[in-house]
GROMACS .gro file of C-alpha atoms in nm:
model
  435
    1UNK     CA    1   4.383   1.213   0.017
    2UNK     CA    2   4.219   0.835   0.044
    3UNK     CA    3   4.408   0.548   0.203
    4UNK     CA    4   4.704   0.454  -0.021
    5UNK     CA    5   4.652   0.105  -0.270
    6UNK     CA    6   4.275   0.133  -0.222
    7UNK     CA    7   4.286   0.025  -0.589
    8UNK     CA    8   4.492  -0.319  -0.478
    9UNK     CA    9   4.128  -0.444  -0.280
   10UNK     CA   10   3.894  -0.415  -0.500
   11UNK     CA   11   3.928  -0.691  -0.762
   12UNK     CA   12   3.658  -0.539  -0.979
   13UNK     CA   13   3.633  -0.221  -1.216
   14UNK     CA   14   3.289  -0.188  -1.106
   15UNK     CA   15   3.374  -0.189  -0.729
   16UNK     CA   16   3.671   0.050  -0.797
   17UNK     CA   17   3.451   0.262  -1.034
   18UNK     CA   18   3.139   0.281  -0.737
   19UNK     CA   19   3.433   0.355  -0.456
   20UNK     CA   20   3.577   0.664  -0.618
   21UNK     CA   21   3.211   0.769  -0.656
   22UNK     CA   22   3.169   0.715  -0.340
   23UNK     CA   23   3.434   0.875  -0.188
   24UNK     CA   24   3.419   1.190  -0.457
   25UNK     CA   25   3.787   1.081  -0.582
   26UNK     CA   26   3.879   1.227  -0.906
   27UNK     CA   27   3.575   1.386  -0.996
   28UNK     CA   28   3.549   1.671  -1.236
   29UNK     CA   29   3.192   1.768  -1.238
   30UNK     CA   30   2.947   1.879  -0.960
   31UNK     CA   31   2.564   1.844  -1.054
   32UNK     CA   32   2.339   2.094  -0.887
   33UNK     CA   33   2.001   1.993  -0.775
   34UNK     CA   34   1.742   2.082  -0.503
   35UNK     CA   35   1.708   1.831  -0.209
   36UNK     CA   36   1.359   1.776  -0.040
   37UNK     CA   37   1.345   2.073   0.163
   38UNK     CA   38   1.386   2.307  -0.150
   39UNK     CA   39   1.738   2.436  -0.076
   40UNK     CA   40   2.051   2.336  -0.385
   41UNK     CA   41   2.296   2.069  -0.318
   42UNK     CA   42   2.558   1.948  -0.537
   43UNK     CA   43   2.686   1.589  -0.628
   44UNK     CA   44   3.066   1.525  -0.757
   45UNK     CA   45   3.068   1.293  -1.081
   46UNK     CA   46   3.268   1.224  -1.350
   47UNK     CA   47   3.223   1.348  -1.682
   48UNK     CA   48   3.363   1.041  -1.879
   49UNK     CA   49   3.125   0.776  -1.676
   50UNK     CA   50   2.853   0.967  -1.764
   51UNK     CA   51   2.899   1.005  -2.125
   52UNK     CA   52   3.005   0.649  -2.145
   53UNK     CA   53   2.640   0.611  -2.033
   54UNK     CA   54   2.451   0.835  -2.196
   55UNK     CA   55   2.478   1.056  -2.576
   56UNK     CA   56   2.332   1.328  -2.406
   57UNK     CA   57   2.593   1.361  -2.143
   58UNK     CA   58   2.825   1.308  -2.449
   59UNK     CA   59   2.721   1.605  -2.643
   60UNK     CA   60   2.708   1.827  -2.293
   61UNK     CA   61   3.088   1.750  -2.242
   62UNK     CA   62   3.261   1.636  -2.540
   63UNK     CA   63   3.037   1.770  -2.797
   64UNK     CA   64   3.126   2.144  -3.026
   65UNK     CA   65   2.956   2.304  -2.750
   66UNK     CA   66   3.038   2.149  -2.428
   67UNK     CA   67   3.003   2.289  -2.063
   68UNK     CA   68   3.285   2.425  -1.995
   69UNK     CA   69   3.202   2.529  -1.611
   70UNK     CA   70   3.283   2.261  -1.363
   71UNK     CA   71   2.922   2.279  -1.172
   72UNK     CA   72   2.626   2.185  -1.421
   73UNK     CA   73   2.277   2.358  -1.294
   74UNK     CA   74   1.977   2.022  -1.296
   75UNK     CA   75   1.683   2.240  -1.247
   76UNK     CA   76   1.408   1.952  -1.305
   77UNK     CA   77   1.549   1.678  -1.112
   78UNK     CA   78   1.526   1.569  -0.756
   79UNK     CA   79   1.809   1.472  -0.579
   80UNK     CA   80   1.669   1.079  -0.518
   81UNK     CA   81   1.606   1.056  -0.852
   82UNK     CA   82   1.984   1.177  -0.960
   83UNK     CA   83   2.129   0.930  -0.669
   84UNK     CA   84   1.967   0.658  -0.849
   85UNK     CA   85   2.032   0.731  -1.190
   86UNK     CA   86   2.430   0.758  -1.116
   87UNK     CA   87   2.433   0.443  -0.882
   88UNK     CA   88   2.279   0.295  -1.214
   89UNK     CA   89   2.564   0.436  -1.456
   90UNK     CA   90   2.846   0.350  -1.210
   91UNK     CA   91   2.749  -0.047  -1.108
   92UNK     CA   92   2.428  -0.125  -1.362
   93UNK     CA   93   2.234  -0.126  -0.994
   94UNK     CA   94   1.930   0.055  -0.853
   95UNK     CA   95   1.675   0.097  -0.591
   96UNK     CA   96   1.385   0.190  -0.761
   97UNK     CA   97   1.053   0.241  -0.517
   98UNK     CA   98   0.726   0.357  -0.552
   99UNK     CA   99   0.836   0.720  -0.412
  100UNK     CA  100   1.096   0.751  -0.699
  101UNK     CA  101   1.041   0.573  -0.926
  102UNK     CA  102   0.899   0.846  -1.134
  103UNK     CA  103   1.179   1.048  -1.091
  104UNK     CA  104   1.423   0.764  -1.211
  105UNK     CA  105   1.181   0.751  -1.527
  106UNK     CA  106   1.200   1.104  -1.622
  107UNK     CA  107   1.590   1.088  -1.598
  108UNK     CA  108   1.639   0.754  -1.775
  109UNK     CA  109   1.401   0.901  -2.075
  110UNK     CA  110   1.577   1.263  -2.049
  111UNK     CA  111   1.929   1.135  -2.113
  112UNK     CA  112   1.856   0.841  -2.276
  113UNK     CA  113   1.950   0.556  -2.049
  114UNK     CA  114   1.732   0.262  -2.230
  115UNK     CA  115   1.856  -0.027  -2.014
  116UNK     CA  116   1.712   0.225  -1.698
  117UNK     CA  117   1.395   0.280  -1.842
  118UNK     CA  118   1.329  -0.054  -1.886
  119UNK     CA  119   1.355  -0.123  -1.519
  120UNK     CA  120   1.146   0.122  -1.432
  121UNK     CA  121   0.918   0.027  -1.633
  122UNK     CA  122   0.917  -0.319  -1.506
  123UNK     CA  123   0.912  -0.218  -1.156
  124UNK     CA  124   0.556  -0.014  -1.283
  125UNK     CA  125   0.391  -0.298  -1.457
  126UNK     CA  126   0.551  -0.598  -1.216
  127UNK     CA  127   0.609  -0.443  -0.852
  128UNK     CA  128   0.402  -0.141  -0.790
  129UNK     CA  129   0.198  -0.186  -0.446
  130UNK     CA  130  -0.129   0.019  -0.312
  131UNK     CA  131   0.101   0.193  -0.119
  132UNK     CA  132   0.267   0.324  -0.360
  133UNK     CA  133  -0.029   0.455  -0.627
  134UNK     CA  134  -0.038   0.804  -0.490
  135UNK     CA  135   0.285   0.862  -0.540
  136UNK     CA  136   0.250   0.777  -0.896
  137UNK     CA  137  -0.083   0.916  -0.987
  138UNK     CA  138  -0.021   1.280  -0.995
  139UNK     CA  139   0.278   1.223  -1.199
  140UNK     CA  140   0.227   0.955  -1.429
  141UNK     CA  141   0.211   1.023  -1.816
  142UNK     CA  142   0.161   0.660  -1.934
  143UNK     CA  143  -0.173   0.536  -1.971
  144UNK     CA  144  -0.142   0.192  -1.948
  145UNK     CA  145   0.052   0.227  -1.568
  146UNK     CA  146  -0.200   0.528  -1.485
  147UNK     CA  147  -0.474   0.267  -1.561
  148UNK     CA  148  -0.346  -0.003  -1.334
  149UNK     CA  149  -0.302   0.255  -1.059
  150UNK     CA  150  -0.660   0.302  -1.069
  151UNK     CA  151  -0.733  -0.062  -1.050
  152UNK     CA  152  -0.545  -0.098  -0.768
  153UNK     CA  153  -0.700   0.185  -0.621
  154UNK     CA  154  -1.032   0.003  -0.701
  155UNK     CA  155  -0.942  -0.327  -0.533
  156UNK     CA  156  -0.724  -0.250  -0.268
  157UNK     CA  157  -0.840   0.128  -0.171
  158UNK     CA  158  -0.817   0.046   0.178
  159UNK     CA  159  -0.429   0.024   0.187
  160UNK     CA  160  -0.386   0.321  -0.091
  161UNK     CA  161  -0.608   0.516   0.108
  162UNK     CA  162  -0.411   0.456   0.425
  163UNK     CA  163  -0.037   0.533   0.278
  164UNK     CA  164   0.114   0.813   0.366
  165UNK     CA  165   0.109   0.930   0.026
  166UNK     CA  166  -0.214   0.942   0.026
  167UNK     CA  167  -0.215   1.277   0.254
  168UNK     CA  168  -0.030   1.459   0.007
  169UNK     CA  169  -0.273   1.423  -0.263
  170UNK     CA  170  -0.384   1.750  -0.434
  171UNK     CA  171  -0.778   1.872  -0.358
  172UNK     CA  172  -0.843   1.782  -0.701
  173UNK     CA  173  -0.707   1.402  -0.709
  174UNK     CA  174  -0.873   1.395  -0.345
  175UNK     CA  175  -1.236   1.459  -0.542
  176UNK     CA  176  -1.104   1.234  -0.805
  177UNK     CA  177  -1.060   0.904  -0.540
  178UNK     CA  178  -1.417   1.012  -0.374
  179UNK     CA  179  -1.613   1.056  -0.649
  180UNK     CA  180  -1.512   0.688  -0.795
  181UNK     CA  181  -1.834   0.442  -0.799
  182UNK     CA  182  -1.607   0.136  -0.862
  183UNK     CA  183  -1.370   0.104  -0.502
  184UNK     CA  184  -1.382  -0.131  -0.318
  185UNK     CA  185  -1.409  -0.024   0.077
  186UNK     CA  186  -1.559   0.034   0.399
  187UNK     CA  187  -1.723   0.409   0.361
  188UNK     CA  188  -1.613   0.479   0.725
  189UNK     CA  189  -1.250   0.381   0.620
  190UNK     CA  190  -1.255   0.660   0.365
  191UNK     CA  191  -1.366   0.870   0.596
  192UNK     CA  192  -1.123   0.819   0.849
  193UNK     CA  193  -0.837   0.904   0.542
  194UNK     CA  194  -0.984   1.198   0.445
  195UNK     CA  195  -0.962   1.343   0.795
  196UNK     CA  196  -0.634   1.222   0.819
  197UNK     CA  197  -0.570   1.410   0.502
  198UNK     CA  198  -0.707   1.728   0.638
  199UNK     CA  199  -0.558   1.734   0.945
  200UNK     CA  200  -0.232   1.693   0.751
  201UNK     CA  201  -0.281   2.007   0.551
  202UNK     CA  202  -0.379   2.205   0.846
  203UNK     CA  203  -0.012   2.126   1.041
  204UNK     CA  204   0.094   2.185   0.654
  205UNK     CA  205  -0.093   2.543   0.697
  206UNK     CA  206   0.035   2.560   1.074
  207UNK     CA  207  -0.353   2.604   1.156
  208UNK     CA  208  -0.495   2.451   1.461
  209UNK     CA  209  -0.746   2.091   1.469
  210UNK     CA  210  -1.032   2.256   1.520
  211UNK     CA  211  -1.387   2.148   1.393
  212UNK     CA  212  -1.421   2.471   1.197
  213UNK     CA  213  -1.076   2.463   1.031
  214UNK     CA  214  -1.134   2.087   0.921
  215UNK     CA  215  -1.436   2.162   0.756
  216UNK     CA  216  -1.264   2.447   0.622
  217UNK     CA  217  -0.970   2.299   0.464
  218UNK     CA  218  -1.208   1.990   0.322
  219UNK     CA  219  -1.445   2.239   0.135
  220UNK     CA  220  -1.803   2.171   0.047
  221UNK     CA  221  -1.701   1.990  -0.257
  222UNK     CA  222  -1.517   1.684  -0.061
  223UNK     CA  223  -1.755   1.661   0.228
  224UNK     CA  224  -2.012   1.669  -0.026
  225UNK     CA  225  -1.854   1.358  -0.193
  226UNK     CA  226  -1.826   1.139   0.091
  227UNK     CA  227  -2.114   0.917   0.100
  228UNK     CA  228  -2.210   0.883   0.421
  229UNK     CA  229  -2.551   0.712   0.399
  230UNK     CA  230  -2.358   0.388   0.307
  231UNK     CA  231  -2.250   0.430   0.666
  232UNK     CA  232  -2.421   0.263   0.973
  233UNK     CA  233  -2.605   0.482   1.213
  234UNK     CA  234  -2.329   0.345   1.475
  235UNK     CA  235  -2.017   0.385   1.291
  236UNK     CA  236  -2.179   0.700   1.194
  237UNK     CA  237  -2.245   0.792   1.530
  238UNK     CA  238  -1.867   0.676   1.662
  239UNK     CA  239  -1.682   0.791   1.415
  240UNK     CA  240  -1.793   1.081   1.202
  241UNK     CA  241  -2.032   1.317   1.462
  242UNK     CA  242  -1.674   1.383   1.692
  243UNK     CA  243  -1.480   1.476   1.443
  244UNK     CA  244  -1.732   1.842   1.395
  245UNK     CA  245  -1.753   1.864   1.034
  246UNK     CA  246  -2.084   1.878   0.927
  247UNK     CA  247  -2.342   2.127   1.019
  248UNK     CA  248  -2.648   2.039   1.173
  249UNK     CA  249  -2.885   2.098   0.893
  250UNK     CA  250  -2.635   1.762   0.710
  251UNK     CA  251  -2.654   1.590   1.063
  252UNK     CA  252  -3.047   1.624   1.068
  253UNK     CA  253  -3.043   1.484   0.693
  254UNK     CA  254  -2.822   1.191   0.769
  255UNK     CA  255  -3.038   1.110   1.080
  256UNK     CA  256  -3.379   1.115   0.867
  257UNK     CA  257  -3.182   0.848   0.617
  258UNK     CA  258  -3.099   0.634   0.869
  259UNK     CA  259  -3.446   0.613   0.971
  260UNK     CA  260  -3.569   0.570   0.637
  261UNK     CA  261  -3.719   0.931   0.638
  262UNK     CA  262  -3.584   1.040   0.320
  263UNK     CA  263  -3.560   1.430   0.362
  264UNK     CA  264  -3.693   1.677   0.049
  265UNK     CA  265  -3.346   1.773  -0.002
  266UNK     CA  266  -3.050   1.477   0.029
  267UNK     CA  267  -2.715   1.684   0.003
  268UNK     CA  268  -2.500   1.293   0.004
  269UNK     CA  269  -2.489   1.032  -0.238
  270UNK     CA  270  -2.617   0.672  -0.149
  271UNK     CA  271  -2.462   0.471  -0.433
  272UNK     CA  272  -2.268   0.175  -0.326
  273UNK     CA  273  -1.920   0.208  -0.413
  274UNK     CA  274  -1.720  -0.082  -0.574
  275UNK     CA  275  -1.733  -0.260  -0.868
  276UNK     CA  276  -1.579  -0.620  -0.669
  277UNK     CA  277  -1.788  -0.672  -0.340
  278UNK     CA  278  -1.514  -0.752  -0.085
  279UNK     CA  279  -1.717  -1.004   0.142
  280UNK     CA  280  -1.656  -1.166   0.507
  281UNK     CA  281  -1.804  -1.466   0.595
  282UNK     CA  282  -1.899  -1.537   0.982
  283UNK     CA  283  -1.635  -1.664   1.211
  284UNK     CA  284  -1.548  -2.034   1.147
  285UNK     CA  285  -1.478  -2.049   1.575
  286UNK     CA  286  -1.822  -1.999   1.738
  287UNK     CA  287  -1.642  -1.961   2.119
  288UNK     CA  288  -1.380  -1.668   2.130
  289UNK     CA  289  -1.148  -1.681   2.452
  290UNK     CA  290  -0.933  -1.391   2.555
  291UNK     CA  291  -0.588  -1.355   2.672
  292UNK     CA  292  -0.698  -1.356   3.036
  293UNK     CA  293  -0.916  -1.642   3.055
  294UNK     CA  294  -0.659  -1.887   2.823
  295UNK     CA  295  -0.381  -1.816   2.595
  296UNK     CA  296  -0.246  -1.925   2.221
  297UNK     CA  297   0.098  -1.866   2.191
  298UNK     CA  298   0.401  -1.880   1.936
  299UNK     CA  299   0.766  -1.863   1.916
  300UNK     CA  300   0.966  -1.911   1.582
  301UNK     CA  301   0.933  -2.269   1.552
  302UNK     CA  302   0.576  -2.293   1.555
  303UNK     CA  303   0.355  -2.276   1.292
  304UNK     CA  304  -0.015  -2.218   1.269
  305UNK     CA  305  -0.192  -2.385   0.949
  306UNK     CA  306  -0.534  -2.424   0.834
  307UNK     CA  307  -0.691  -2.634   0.476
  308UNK     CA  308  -0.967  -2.484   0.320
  309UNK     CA  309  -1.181  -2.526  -0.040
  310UNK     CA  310  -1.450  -2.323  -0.156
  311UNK     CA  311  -1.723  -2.415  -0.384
  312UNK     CA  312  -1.736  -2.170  -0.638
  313UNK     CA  313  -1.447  -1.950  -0.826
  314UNK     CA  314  -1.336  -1.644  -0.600
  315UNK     CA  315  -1.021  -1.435  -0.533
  316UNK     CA  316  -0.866  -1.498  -0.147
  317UNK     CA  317  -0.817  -1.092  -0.080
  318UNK     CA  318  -0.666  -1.096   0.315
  319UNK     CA  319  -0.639  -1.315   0.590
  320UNK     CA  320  -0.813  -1.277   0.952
  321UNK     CA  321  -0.621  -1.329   1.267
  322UNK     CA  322  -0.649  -1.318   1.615
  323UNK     CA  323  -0.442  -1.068   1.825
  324UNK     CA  324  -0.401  -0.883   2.161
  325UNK     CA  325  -0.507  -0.498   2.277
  326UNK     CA  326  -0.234  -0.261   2.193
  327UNK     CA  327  -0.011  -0.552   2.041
  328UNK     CA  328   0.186  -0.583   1.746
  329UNK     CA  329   0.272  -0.918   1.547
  330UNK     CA  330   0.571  -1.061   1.297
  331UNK     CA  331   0.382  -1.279   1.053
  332UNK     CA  332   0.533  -1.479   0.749
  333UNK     CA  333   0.219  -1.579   0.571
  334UNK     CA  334   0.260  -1.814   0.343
  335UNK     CA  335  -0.029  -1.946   0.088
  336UNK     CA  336  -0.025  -2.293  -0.059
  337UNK     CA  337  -0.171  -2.459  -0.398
  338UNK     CA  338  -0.085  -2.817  -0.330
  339UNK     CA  339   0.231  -2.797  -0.222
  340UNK     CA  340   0.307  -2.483  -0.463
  341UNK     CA  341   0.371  -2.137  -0.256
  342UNK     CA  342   0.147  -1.881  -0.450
  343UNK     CA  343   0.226  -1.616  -0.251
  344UNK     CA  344   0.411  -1.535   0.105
  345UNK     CA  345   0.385  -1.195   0.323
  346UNK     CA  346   0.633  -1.108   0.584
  347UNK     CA  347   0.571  -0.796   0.799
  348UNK     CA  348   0.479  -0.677   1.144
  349UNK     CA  349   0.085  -0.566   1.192
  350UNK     CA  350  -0.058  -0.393   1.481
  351UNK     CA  351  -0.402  -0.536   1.596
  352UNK     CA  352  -0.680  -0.274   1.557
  353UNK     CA  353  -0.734  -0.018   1.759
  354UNK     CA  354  -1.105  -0.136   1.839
  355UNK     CA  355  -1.242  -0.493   1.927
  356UNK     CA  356  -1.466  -0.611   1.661
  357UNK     CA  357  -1.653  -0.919   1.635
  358UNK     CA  358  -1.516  -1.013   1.953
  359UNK     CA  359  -1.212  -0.991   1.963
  360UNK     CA  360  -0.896  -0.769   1.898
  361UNK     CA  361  -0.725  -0.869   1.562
  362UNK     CA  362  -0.583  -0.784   1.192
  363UNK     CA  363  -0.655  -0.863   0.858
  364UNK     CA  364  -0.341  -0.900   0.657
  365UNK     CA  365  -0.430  -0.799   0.320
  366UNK     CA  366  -0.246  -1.017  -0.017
  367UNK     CA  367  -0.023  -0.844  -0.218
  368UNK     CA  368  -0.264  -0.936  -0.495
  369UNK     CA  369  -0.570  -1.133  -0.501
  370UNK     CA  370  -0.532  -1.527  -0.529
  371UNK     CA  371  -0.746  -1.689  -0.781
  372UNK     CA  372  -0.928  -2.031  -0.572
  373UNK     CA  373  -1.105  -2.283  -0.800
  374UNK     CA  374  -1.358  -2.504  -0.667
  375UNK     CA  375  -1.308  -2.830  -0.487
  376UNK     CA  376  -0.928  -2.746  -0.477
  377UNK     CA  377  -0.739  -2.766  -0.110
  378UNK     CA  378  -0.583  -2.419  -0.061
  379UNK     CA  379  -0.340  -2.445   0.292
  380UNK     CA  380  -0.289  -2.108   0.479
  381UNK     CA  381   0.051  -2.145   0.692
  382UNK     CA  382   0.207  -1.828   0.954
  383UNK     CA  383   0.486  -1.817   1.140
  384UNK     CA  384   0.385  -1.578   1.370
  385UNK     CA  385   0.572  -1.389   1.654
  386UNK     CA  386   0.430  -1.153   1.954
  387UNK     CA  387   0.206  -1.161   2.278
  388UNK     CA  388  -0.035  -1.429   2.355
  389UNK     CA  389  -0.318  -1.399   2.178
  390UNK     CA  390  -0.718  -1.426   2.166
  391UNK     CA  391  -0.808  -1.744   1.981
  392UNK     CA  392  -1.122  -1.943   1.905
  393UNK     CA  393  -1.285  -2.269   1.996
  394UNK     CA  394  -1.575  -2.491   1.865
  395UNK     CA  395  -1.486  -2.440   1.514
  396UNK     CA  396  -1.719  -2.550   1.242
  397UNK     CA  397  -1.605  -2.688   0.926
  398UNK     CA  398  -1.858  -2.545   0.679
  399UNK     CA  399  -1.908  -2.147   0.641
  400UNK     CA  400  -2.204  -2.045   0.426
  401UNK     CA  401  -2.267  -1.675   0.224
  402UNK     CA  402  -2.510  -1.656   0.049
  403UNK     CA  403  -2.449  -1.900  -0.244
  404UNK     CA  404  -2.072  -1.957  -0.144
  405UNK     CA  405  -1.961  -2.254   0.054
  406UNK     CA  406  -1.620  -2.229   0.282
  407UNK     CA  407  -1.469  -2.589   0.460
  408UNK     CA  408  -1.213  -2.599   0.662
  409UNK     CA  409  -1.014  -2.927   0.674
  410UNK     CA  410  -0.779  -2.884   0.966
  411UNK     CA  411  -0.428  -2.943   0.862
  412UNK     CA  412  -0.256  -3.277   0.776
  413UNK     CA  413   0.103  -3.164   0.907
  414UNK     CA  414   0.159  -3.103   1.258
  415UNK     CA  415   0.127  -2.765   1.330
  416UNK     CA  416   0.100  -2.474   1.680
  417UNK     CA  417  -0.265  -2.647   1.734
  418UNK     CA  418  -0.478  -2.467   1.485
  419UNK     CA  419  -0.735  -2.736   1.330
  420UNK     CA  420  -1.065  -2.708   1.169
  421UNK     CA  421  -1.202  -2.692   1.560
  422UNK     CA  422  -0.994  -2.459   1.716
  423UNK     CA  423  -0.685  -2.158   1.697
  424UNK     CA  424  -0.620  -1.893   1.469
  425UNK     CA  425  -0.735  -1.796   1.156
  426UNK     CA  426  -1.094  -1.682   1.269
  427UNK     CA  427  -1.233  -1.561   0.895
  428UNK     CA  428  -1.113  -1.520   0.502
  429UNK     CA  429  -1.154  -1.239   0.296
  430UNK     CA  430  -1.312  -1.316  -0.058
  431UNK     CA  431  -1.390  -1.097  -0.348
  432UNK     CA  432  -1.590  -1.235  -0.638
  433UNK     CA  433  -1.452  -1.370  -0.925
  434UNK     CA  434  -1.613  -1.219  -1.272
  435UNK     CA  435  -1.763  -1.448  -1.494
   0.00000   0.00000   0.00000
């Protein structure tokens, strides 16, 4: 029996309603559902909270033919989905995320919870994140949220590629992503997900990494889709020869490409993906020094802060920074208009696992592409915590690409010593704007 006058401390009906759900006290149904690792588990309720909530739960225990049996079987729900949905009927709250979010849907639709629906709904249209799409995808019956999965997928493929839902896709949405002309990313990046995503299935399968079971578990059909002339001999070289999965009939074809001896038979497609070029202008800091030979540190207090303009209409799509080998940063990024925050990122990123243009470092990638207009000062602020870092000297104020025009202004506030001429912030990321 619970602590006597629990009732006496909570001065609200919603906290006392939530604590004797909580606690199971007084309850007079059990719902049966299956948990995550397939096996039944049952969750006390209350039978007049529910149909309160809901006309179907009405009918199903007040109505001419009600349940009369105190456990009531839920064969098509999960139990994260049911959590949800009766933390929403007992204090109008939930946590809806991109794993359940679905789940929460079919419930709220399936015992007509309106007020539910709508949130979910919201959370699909307003906060649904890269990471998230391949949860969504496989499940999704609306058109209009299935279609802005796919643009994500399209602009940000590099993060939805790299989730961990991503390695539970089905073969047939794994063709799906390949064969996609309009994505935006780094062939060798795809690459690197789909092996992830076989070697997943084979500890799935309890088979062992070897060459012959990765090809195996990929299938013709996905290696086949993987367009690895878009590759560089190199990263080609590096990255894809080790990993054993093509024979050497595909190796010999790949080799001719590189070298511009197109074969009589080309088994891989050479169109470039993406239908927004994601683009990388030069490092604005021409002299890169390492943690050993100087240092560029931070604590809380300090702030590193750069002013830039371009010259003609893009979309800012990540931010550059310098890092350390085998390190891992806190960043709050914060992006300015004016004076007018247009977006902010708070996380920790681990520098990459190789150096690249000189340096170990991260690109922290926006939530969703900014919109810069010409001649307009744009101010890129981060509090940033972790090891000492590589950072850059003999910075130059104007970046050209092609027909697009980057200058750096320094900062006007005081900041942890990043200017136009020196610090952090080594490139931008840019994706064209459509006209």
């Amino acid at each position: 029996m619970e602590a006597s006058a629990w009732q006496t401390k909570l001065s609200s009906f919603k906290e006392r309603h939530l604590y004797a759900y909580n606690k199971s006290l007084f309850c007079d149904v059990e719902l049966s559902v299956m948990d995550a690792n397939g096996e039944k588990v049952t969750i006390p309720a209350h039978k007049y909270v529910l149909a309160i909530s809901s006309p179907v739960f009405e009918t199903m225990f007040y109505g001419e033919s009600a349940e009369t049996g105190r456990t009531i079987d839920l064969p098509d729900c999960t139990k994260e989905g049911l959590q949800e949905m009766l933390l929403y009927v007992y204090s109008d709250e939930v946590n809806i995320t991109g794993s359940n979010v679905l789940d929460v849907l079919y419930l709220a639709e399936r015992y007509m919870l309106p007020f539910l629906k709508e949130k979910c709904e919201e959370y699909l249209e307003k906060d649904l994140k890269p990471e998230d799409v391949f949860h969504v995808l496989p499940q999704i019956r609306n058109e209009k949220v299935e279609q802005k999965c796919w643009d994500m997928v399209d602009s940000d493929a590099e993060r939805a590629v790299s989730s961990e839902s991503f390695l539970n896709v089905s073969r047939e949405m794994l063709c799906e992503v390949l064969g996609r002309d309009t994505m935006s990313i780094d062939e060798v990046v795809l690459f690197q997900a789909v092996e992830k995503w076989a070697l997943n299935k084979l500890t799935e399968e309890g088979l062992g990494e070897s060459m012959e079971n990765k090809r195996a578990v990929l299938g013709e059909e996905v290696i086949k889709l993987i367009r690895f002339p878009l590759m560089s001999q190199k990263k080609f070289a590096e990255k894809v020869l080790p990993s054993g999965i093509l024979t050497m009939d595909e190796v010999t074809q790949l080799v001719q490409i590189f070298n511009d001896l197109w074969p009589l038979r080309a088994s891989f497609n050479n169109t470039k993906r993406g239908r927004y070029e994601v683009f990388m202008p030069n490092t604005r800091l021409q002299m890169i020094i390492s943690p050993c030979n100087g240092h560029w540190s931070y604590s809380s207090l300090s702030i590193d802060a750069i002013d830039f303009k371009v010259n003609k209409p893009l979309f800012l799509v990540g931010v550059r920074l310098f890092g350390a080998e085998d390190c891992s940063y806190e960043v709050n990024l914060a992006l300015y208009k004016s004076a007018q925050l247009i977006q902010q990122i708070c996380s920790t990123f681990p520098t990459e696992d190789e150096e690249t243009y000189g340096y170990y470092g991260f690109t922290i990638h926006l939530d969703e592409p900014v919109p810069l207009d010409p001649d307009v000062v744009y101010t890129i602020e981060a509090t940033i915590s972790g090891p000492d870092s590589y950072y850059g000297l003999q910075g130059r104020t104007t970046i050209a690409f092609e027909d697009v025009v980057i200058t750096y202004l320094g900062k006007r506030k005081r900041s942890n010593g990043t200017s136009s001429k020196k610090g952090q912030f080594p490139s931008l990321v840019f994706r064209r704007r459509q006209k």
